[in-house]
């Protein structure tokens, strides 16, 4: 049995989420129109930070083919399915990710765009 005193901000955050849904154009089915993702170029690696409010860590699925990162996640009120084209090729096997309080961070090593060719 749930004790309403467990989370005194529950109604407050529900109201904010409803307002954000109206502002971002989420439809009534709970699908977000767009996931907010920031990409940071940090020299030899890329770091992506995505906002996934209302989602648990177990519900997040990530895939990368070296050019596109796919984020799939679902919660009781919202689902995310985003394909993010990366600004440079990355080594998908180097990926590391963390998820804390609705914030996903993914770090990937960059691959050189081209290799020089020696002429004989």
PDB file of C-alpha atoms in Angstrom:
ATOM      1  CA  UNK A   1       0.000   0.000   0.000  1.00  0.00           C
ATOM      2  CA  UNK A   2       1.367   3.389  -0.989  1.00  0.00           C
ATOM      3  CA  UNK A   3       1.754   6.081   1.601  1.00  0.00           C
ATOM      4  CA  UNK A   4       1.139   9.513   0.017  1.00  0.00           C
ATOM      5  CA  UNK A   5       3.704  10.958   2.381  1.00  0.00           C
ATOM      6  CA  UNK A   6       6.430   8.995   0.556  1.00  0.00           C
ATOM      7  CA  UNK A   7       6.748  11.595  -2.190  1.00  0.00           C
ATOM      8  CA  UNK A   8       5.336  15.015  -1.316  1.00  0.00           C
ATOM      9  CA  UNK A   9       6.344  16.373  -4.748  1.00  0.00           C
ATOM     10  CA  UNK A  10       4.535  13.718  -6.799  1.00  0.00           C
ATOM     11  CA  UNK A  11       1.568  15.946  -7.728  1.00  0.00           C
ATOM     12  CA  UNK A  12       3.874  18.894  -8.387  1.00  0.00           C
ATOM     13  CA  UNK A  13       6.007  16.922 -10.868  1.00  0.00           C
ATOM     14  CA  UNK A  14       2.908  15.431 -12.521  1.00  0.00           C
ATOM     15  CA  UNK A  15       1.685  18.986 -13.170  1.00  0.00           C
ATOM     16  CA  UNK A  16       5.022  20.041 -14.625  1.00  0.00           C
ATOM     17  CA  UNK A  17       5.097  16.958 -16.859  1.00  0.00           C
ATOM     18  CA  UNK A  18       1.585  17.721 -18.158  1.00  0.00           C
ATOM     19  CA  UNK A  19       2.633  21.304 -18.980  1.00  0.00           C
ATOM     20  CA  UNK A  20       5.793  20.072 -20.726  1.00  0.00           C
ATOM     21  CA  UNK A  21       3.724  17.588 -22.756  1.00  0.00           C
ATOM     22  CA  UNK A  22       1.485  20.421 -23.912  1.00  0.00           C
ATOM     23  CA  UNK A  23       4.458  22.637 -24.805  1.00  0.00           C
ATOM     24  CA  UNK A  24       6.399  19.918 -26.671  1.00  0.00           C
ATOM     25  CA  UNK A  25       3.419  18.523 -28.507  1.00  0.00           C
ATOM     26  CA  UNK A  26       3.396  15.022 -27.035  1.00  0.00           C
ATOM     27  CA  UNK A  27       0.267  13.237 -28.076  1.00  0.00           C
ATOM     28  CA  UNK A  28      -2.166  11.585 -25.693  1.00  0.00           C
ATOM     29  CA  UNK A  29      -0.606   8.148 -26.237  1.00  0.00           C
ATOM     30  CA  UNK A  30       2.438   9.255 -24.269  1.00  0.00           C
ATOM     31  CA  UNK A  31       4.973   9.211 -27.097  1.00  0.00           C
ATOM     32  CA  UNK A  32       7.422  12.054 -26.783  1.00  0.00           C
ATOM     33  CA  UNK A  33       7.764  14.127 -29.923  1.00  0.00           C
ATOM     34  CA  UNK A  34      11.521  14.468 -29.480  1.00  0.00           C
ATOM     35  CA  UNK A  35      14.162  13.486 -26.968  1.00  0.00           C
ATOM     36  CA  UNK A  36      16.455  16.293 -25.863  1.00  0.00           C
ATOM     37  CA  UNK A  37      20.024  15.179 -26.632  1.00  0.00           C
ATOM     38  CA  UNK A  38      23.229  17.230 -26.334  1.00  0.00           C
ATOM     39  CA  UNK A  39      26.415  16.041 -28.055  1.00  0.00           C
ATOM     40  CA  UNK A  40      29.807  17.129 -26.763  1.00  0.00           C
ATOM     41  CA  UNK A  41      33.018  16.670 -28.767  1.00  0.00           C
ATOM     42  CA  UNK A  42      35.700  16.008 -26.179  1.00  0.00           C
ATOM     43  CA  UNK A  43      38.795  15.490 -28.307  1.00  0.00           C
ATOM     44  CA  UNK A  44      39.175  11.752 -28.829  1.00  0.00           C
ATOM     45  CA  UNK A  45      35.616  10.932 -27.799  1.00  0.00           C
ATOM     46  CA  UNK A  46      31.983  11.992 -28.083  1.00  0.00           C
ATOM     47  CA  UNK A  47      29.718  12.336 -25.063  1.00  0.00           C
ATOM     48  CA  UNK A  48      25.957  12.347 -25.501  1.00  0.00           C
ATOM     49  CA  UNK A  49      23.594  13.454 -22.753  1.00  0.00           C
ATOM     50  CA  UNK A  50      19.885  12.662 -23.140  1.00  0.00           C
ATOM     51  CA  UNK A  51      16.948  13.608 -20.913  1.00  0.00           C
ATOM     52  CA  UNK A  52      14.634  10.623 -20.345  1.00  0.00           C
ATOM     53  CA  UNK A  53      12.298  11.652 -17.513  1.00  0.00           C
ATOM     54  CA  UNK A  54       9.941   9.035 -16.140  1.00  0.00           C
ATOM     55  CA  UNK A  55      12.045   6.084 -17.330  1.00  0.00           C
ATOM     56  CA  UNK A  56      13.808   3.451 -15.239  1.00  0.00           C
ATOM     57  CA  UNK A  57      17.331   2.262 -15.982  1.00  0.00           C
ATOM     58  CA  UNK A  58      16.061  -1.241 -16.831  1.00  0.00           C
ATOM     59  CA  UNK A  59      13.827   0.186 -19.574  1.00  0.00           C
ATOM     60  CA  UNK A  60      16.659   1.847 -21.532  1.00  0.00           C
ATOM     61  CA  UNK A  61      18.062   0.083 -24.613  1.00  0.00           C
ATOM     62  CA  UNK A  62      20.995   1.449 -26.614  1.00  0.00           C
ATOM     63  CA  UNK A  63      22.400   0.412 -29.986  1.00  0.00           C
ATOM     64  CA  UNK A  64      25.147   1.954 -32.100  1.00  0.00           C
ATOM     65  CA  UNK A  65      26.502   1.040 -35.527  1.00  0.00           C
ATOM     66  CA  UNK A  66      29.344   3.568 -35.509  1.00  0.00           C
ATOM     67  CA  UNK A  67      27.308   6.294 -37.239  1.00  0.00           C
ATOM     68  CA  UNK A  68      23.908   6.290 -35.502  1.00  0.00           C
ATOM     69  CA  UNK A  69      23.028   5.874 -31.818  1.00  0.00           C
ATOM     70  CA  UNK A  70      19.548   4.490 -31.176  1.00  0.00           C
ATOM     71  CA  UNK A  71      17.922   5.171 -27.806  1.00  0.00           C
ATOM     72  CA  UNK A  72      14.783   3.211 -26.944  1.00  0.00           C
ATOM     73  CA  UNK A  73      13.143   3.590 -23.547  1.00  0.00           C
ATOM     74  CA  UNK A  74       9.726   3.365 -22.005  1.00  0.00           C
ATOM     75  CA  UNK A  75       8.025   4.348 -18.813  1.00  0.00           C
ATOM     76  CA  UNK A  76       4.466   4.301 -17.519  1.00  0.00           C
ATOM     77  CA  UNK A  77       3.649   7.640 -19.188  1.00  0.00           C
ATOM     78  CA  UNK A  78       6.079   8.009 -22.061  1.00  0.00           C
ATOM     79  CA  UNK A  79       8.108   6.137 -24.643  1.00  0.00           C
ATOM     80  CA  UNK A  80      11.237   7.253 -26.463  1.00  0.00           C
ATOM     81  CA  UNK A  81      12.638   5.918 -29.713  1.00  0.00           C
ATOM     82  CA  UNK A  82      15.321   8.187 -31.107  1.00  0.00           C
ATOM     83  CA  UNK A  83      17.950   7.691 -33.796  1.00  0.00           C
ATOM     84  CA  UNK A  84      20.766  10.218 -33.433  1.00  0.00           C
ATOM     85  CA  UNK A  85      23.160  10.620 -36.365  1.00  0.00           C
ATOM     86  CA  UNK A  86      26.585  11.161 -34.837  1.00  0.00           C
ATOM     87  CA  UNK A  87      28.759  14.018 -36.146  1.00  0.00           C
ATOM     88  CA  UNK A  88      31.706  11.644 -36.682  1.00  0.00           C
ATOM     89  CA  UNK A  89      32.307   7.886 -36.870  1.00  0.00           C
ATOM     90  CA  UNK A  90      32.816   6.199 -33.520  1.00  0.00           C
ATOM     91  CA  UNK A  91      34.006   2.832 -32.275  1.00  0.00           C
ATOM     92  CA  UNK A  92      30.710   1.355 -31.130  1.00  0.00           C
ATOM     93  CA  UNK A  93      32.565  -1.285 -29.088  1.00  0.00           C
ATOM     94  CA  UNK A  94      34.135   1.445 -26.938  1.00  0.00           C
ATOM     95  CA  UNK A  95      30.777   2.685 -25.659  1.00  0.00           C
ATOM     96  CA  UNK A  96      30.127   3.227 -21.984  1.00  0.00           C
ATOM     97  CA  UNK A  97      26.861   4.517 -20.559  1.00  0.00           C
ATOM     98  CA  UNK A  98      25.392   5.651 -17.266  1.00  0.00           C
ATOM     99  CA  UNK A  99      21.833   6.511 -16.253  1.00  0.00           C
ATOM    100  CA  UNK A 100      20.939   8.543 -13.182  1.00  0.00           C
ATOM    101  CA  UNK A 101      17.697  10.365 -12.336  1.00  0.00           C
ATOM    102  CA  UNK A 102      16.440  10.386 -15.916  1.00  0.00           C
ATOM    103  CA  UNK A 103      19.744  11.545 -17.421  1.00  0.00           C
ATOM    104  CA  UNK A 104      21.490   9.183 -19.832  1.00  0.00           C
ATOM    105  CA  UNK A 105      25.182   9.740 -20.654  1.00  0.00           C
ATOM    106  CA  UNK A 106      26.907   7.760 -23.400  1.00  0.00           C
ATOM    107  CA  UNK A 107      30.619   8.075 -24.191  1.00  0.00           C
ATOM    108  CA  UNK A 108      32.132   6.731 -27.435  1.00  0.00           C
ATOM    109  CA  UNK A 109      35.683   6.820 -28.810  1.00  0.00           C
ATOM    110  CA  UNK A 110      35.979   8.632 -32.147  1.00  0.00           C
ATOM    111  CA  UNK A 111      37.526   6.934 -35.188  1.00  0.00           C
ATOM    112  CA  UNK A 112      39.709   8.903 -37.573  1.00  0.00           C
ATOM    113  CA  UNK A 113      37.631   9.961 -40.571  1.00  0.00           C
ATOM    114  CA  UNK A 114      40.206   8.883 -43.090  1.00  0.00           C
ATOM    115  CA  UNK A 115      43.544   7.182 -43.311  1.00  0.00           C
ATOM    116  CA  UNK A 116      46.495   8.531 -45.262  1.00  0.00           C
ATOM    117  CA  UNK A 117      47.743   6.419 -48.152  1.00  0.00           C
ATOM    118  CA  UNK A 118      51.439   6.215 -48.939  1.00  0.00           C
ATOM    119  CA  UNK A 119      52.384   6.501 -52.623  1.00  0.00           C
ATOM    120  CA  UNK A 120      55.084   4.176 -53.970  1.00  0.00           C
TER     121      UNK A 120
END
